[in-house]
Short mmCIF file of C-alpha atoms and ligand atoms in Angstrom, two decimals:
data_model
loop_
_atom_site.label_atom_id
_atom_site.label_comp_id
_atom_site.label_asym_id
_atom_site.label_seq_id
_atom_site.Cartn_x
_atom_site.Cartn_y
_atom_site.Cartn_z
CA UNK A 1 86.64 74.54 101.29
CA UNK A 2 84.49 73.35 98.31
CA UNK A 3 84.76 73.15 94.65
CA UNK A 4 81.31 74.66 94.24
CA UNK A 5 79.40 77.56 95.81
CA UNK A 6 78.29 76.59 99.10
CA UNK A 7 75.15 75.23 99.62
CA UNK A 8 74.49 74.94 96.19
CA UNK A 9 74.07 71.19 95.11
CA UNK A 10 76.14 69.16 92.83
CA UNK A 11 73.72 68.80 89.68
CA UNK A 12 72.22 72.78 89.94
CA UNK A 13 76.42 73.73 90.49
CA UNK A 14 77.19 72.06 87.63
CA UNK A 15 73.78 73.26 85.57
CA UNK A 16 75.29 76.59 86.80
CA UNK A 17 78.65 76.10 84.80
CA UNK A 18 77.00 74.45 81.89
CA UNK A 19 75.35 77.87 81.26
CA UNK A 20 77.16 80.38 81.90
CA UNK A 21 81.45 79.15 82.67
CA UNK A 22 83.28 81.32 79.88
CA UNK A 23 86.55 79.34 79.93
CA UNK A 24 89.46 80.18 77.83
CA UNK A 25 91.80 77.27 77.11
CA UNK A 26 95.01 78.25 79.18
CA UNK A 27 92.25 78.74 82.62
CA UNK A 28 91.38 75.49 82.04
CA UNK A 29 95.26 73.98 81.43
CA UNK A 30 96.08 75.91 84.88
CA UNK A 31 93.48 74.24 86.83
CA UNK A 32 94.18 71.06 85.55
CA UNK A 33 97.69 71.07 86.68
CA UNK A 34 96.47 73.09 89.75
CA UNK A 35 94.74 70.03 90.44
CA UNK A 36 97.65 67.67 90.70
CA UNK A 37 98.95 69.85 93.75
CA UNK A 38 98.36 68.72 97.15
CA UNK A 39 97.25 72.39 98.28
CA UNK A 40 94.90 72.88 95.02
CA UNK A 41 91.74 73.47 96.96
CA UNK A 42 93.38 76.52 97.40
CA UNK A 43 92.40 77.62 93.98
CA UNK A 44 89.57 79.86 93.54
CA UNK A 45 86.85 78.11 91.29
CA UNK A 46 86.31 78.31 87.97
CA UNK A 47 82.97 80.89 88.69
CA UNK A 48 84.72 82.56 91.03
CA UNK A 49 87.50 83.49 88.55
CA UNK A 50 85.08 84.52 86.30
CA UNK A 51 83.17 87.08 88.68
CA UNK A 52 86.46 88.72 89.50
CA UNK A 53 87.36 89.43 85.93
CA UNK A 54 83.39 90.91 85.58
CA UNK A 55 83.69 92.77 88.44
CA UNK A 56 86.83 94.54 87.19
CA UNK A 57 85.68 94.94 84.00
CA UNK A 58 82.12 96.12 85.09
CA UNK A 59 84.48 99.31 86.77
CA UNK A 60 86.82 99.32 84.34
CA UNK A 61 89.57 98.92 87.08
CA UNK A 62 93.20 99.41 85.53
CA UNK A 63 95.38 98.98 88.54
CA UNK A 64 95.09 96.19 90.86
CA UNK A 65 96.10 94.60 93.95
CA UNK A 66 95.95 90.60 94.95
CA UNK A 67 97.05 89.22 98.04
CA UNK A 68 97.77 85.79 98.04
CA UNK A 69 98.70 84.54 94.32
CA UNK A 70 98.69 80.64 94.64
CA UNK A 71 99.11 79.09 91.24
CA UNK A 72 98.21 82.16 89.91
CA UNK A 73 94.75 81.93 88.54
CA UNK A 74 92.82 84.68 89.81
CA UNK A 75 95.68 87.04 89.13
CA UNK A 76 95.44 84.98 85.20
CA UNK A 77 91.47 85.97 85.53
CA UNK A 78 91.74 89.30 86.37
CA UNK A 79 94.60 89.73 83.94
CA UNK A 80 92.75 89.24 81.23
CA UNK A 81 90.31 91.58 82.51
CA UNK A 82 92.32 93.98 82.53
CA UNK A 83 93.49 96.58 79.04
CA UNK A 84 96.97 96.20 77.83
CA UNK A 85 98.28 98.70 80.01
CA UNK A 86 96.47 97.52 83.04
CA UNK A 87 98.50 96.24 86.15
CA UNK A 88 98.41 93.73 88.85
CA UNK A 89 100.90 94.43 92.10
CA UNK A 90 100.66 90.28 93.52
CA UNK A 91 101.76 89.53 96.78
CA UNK A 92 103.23 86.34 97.90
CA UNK A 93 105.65 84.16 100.11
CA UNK A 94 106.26 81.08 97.30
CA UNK A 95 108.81 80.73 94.78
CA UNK A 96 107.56 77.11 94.23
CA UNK A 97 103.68 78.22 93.53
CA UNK A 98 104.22 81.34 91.61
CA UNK A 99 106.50 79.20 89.03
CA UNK A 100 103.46 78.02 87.93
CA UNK A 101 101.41 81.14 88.45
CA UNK A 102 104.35 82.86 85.71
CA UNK A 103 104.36 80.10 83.53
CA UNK A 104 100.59 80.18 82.67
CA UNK A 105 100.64 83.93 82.87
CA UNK A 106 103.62 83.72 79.98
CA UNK A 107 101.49 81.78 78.21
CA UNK A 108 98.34 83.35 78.56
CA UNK A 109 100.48 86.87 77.15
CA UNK A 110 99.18 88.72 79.96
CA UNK A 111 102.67 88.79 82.38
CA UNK A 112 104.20 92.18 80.94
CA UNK A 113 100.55 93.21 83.31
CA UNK A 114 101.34 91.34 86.39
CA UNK A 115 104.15 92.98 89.52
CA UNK A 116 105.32 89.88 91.39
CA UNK A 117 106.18 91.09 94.56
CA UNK A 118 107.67 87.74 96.45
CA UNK A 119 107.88 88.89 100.30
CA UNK A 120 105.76 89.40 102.96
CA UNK A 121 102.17 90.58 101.82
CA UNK A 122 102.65 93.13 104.38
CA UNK A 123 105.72 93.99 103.58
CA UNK A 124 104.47 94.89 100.04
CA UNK A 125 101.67 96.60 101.08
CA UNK A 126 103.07 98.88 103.63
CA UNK A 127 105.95 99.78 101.18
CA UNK A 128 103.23 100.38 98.70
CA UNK A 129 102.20 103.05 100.71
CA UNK A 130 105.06 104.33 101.86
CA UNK A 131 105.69 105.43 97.63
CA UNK A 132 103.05 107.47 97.65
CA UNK A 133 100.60 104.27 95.95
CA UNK A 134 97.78 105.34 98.67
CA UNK A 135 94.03 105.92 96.51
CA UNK A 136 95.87 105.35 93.17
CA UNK A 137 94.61 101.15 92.90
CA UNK A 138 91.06 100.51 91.48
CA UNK A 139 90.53 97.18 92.90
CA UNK A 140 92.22 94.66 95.40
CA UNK A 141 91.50 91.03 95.81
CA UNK A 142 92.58 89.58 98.99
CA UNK A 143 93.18 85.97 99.31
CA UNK A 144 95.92 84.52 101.78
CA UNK A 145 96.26 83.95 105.90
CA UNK A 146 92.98 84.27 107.27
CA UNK A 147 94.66 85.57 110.49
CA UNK A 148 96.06 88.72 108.47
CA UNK A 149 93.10 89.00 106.95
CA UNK A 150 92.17 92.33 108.87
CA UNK A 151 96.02 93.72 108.45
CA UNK A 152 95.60 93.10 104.29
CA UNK A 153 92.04 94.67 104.78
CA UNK A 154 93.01 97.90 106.41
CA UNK A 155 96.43 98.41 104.00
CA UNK A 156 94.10 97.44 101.15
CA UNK A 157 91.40 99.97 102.21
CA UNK A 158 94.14 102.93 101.91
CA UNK A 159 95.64 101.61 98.78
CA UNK A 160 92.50 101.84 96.59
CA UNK A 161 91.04 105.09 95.47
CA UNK A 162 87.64 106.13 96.81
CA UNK A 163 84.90 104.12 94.69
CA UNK A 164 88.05 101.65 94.39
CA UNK A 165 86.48 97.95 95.36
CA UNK A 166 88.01 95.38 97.62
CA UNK A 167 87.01 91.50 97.35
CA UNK A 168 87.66 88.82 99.75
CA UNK A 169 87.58 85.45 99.72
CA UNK A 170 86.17 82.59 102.11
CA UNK A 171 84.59 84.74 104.47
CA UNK A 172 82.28 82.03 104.36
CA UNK A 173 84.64 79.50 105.55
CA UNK A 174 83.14 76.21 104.31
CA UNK A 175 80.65 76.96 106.82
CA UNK A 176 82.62 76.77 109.98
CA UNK A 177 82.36 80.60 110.74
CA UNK A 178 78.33 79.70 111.82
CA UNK A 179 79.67 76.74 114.14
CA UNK A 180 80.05 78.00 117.64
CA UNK A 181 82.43 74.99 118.23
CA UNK A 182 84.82 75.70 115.94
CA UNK A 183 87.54 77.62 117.38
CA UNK A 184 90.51 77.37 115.32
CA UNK A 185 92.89 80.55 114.84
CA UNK A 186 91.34 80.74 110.97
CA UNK A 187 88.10 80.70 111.94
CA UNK A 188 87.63 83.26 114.55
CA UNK A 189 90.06 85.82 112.56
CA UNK A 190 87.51 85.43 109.52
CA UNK A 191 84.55 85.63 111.62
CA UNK A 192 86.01 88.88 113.95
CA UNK A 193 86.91 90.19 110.41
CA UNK A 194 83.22 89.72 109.35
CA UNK A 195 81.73 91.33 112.10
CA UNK A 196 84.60 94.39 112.29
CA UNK A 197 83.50 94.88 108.34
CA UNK A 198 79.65 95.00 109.20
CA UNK A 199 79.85 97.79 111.12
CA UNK A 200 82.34 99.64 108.97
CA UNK A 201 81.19 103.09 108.15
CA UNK A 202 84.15 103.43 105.92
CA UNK A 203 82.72 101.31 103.52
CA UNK A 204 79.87 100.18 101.53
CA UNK A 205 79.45 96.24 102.23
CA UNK A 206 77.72 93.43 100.45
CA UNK A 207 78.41 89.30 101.37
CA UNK A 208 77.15 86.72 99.06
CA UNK A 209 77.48 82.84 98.58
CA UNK A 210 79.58 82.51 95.84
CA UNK A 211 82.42 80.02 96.28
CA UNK A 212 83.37 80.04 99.79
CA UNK A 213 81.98 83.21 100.50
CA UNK A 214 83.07 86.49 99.31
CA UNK A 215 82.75 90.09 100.52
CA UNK A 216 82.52 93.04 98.74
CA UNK A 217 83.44 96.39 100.09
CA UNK A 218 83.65 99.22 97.79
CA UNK A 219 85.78 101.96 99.76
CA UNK A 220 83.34 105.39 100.52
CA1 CA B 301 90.70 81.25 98.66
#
């Protein structure tokens, strides 16, 4: 996946940053050391981080939910988002990774809002509801195996209230999801997800270019 929106070029991508990129210092340290990591592609991008932390402020979201935590810096984005008594539940499999991800959270003086939950996403999610969390999340950003995609989607859809909003990420898939050819495990999931999603009444759905591609589906 790209460092810039898709289909954007180079020089209007980085006209794009030049006029509107926000950065605070410690984003900036964290994607610097991001990029020293042989998986950092998997970081969302600079814009990207920024939208999610509008988005949550735009509905004043207080309790969240991510799914896939990397290094850590959209949960860092959103986190700073959030009020002082906000809260981010983050699912994920890697010790290594989220060492990083709690470093940069320590020193951004936002962990005391972030729930590391290290375990199966599923696992967290389904014990999530199982305590009675169902409708009580505002927002829920979903960002790990494409082939669980639909299994984060569906846990995520109970766990936020109704008006709650759930974003995804790389639905776009560099591009490979409109290649016929390409019929790798990833790809189909995201593009069976896509469709399943278009016709879902249980939401209200909007997809647009940013990044890799992200969907928005505020629950009904
Ligand atoms: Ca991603």
């Amino acid at each position: 996946m790209s460092s810039k929106s898709l289909g954007l070029s180079e020089g209007l991508h980085n006209y794009l940053l030049s006029v509107s990129l926000r950065d605070a210092d410690v984003l900036r340290e964290l994607r610097q050391e991001t990029a020293q990591h042989a998986m950092s592609m998997m970081q969302v991008t600079p814009d990207e981080g920024q939208f999610l932390a509008f988005l949550v402020q735009l509905i004043q979201a207080k309790k969240t939910l991510e799914v896939g935590v990397f290094t850590g810096y959209s949960a860092l984005s959103v986190a700073l988002a959030l009020p002082d008594d906000g809260q981010i539940v983050a699912c994920d499999i890697s010790e290594e990774y989220t060492a990083i991800a709690r470093r940069y959270w320590q020193m951004a003086g936002v962990a005391h809002k972030i729930d590391l939950r290290i375990a199966p996403a599923l696992e967290t999610l389904d014990r999530l509801i199982a305590e009675g969390q169902a409708g009580r999340f505002d927002f829920a950003f979903i960002d790990a195996d494409k082939t669980n995609y639909w299994n984060y989607y569906e846990r995520s859809l109970q766990l936020v209230r109704p008006g709650g909003l759930i974003v995804v990420d790389n639905v776009l898939w560099s591009g490979q999801v409109a290649d016929a050819s390409d019929r790798s495990d990833s790809t189909q999931a995201i593009r069976e997800f896509n469709q399943r999603l278009h016709h879902d009444e249980r939401i209200t759905l909007s997809m647009i270019p940013v990044s890799d591609g992200l969907t928005l589906a505020i629950r009904r």
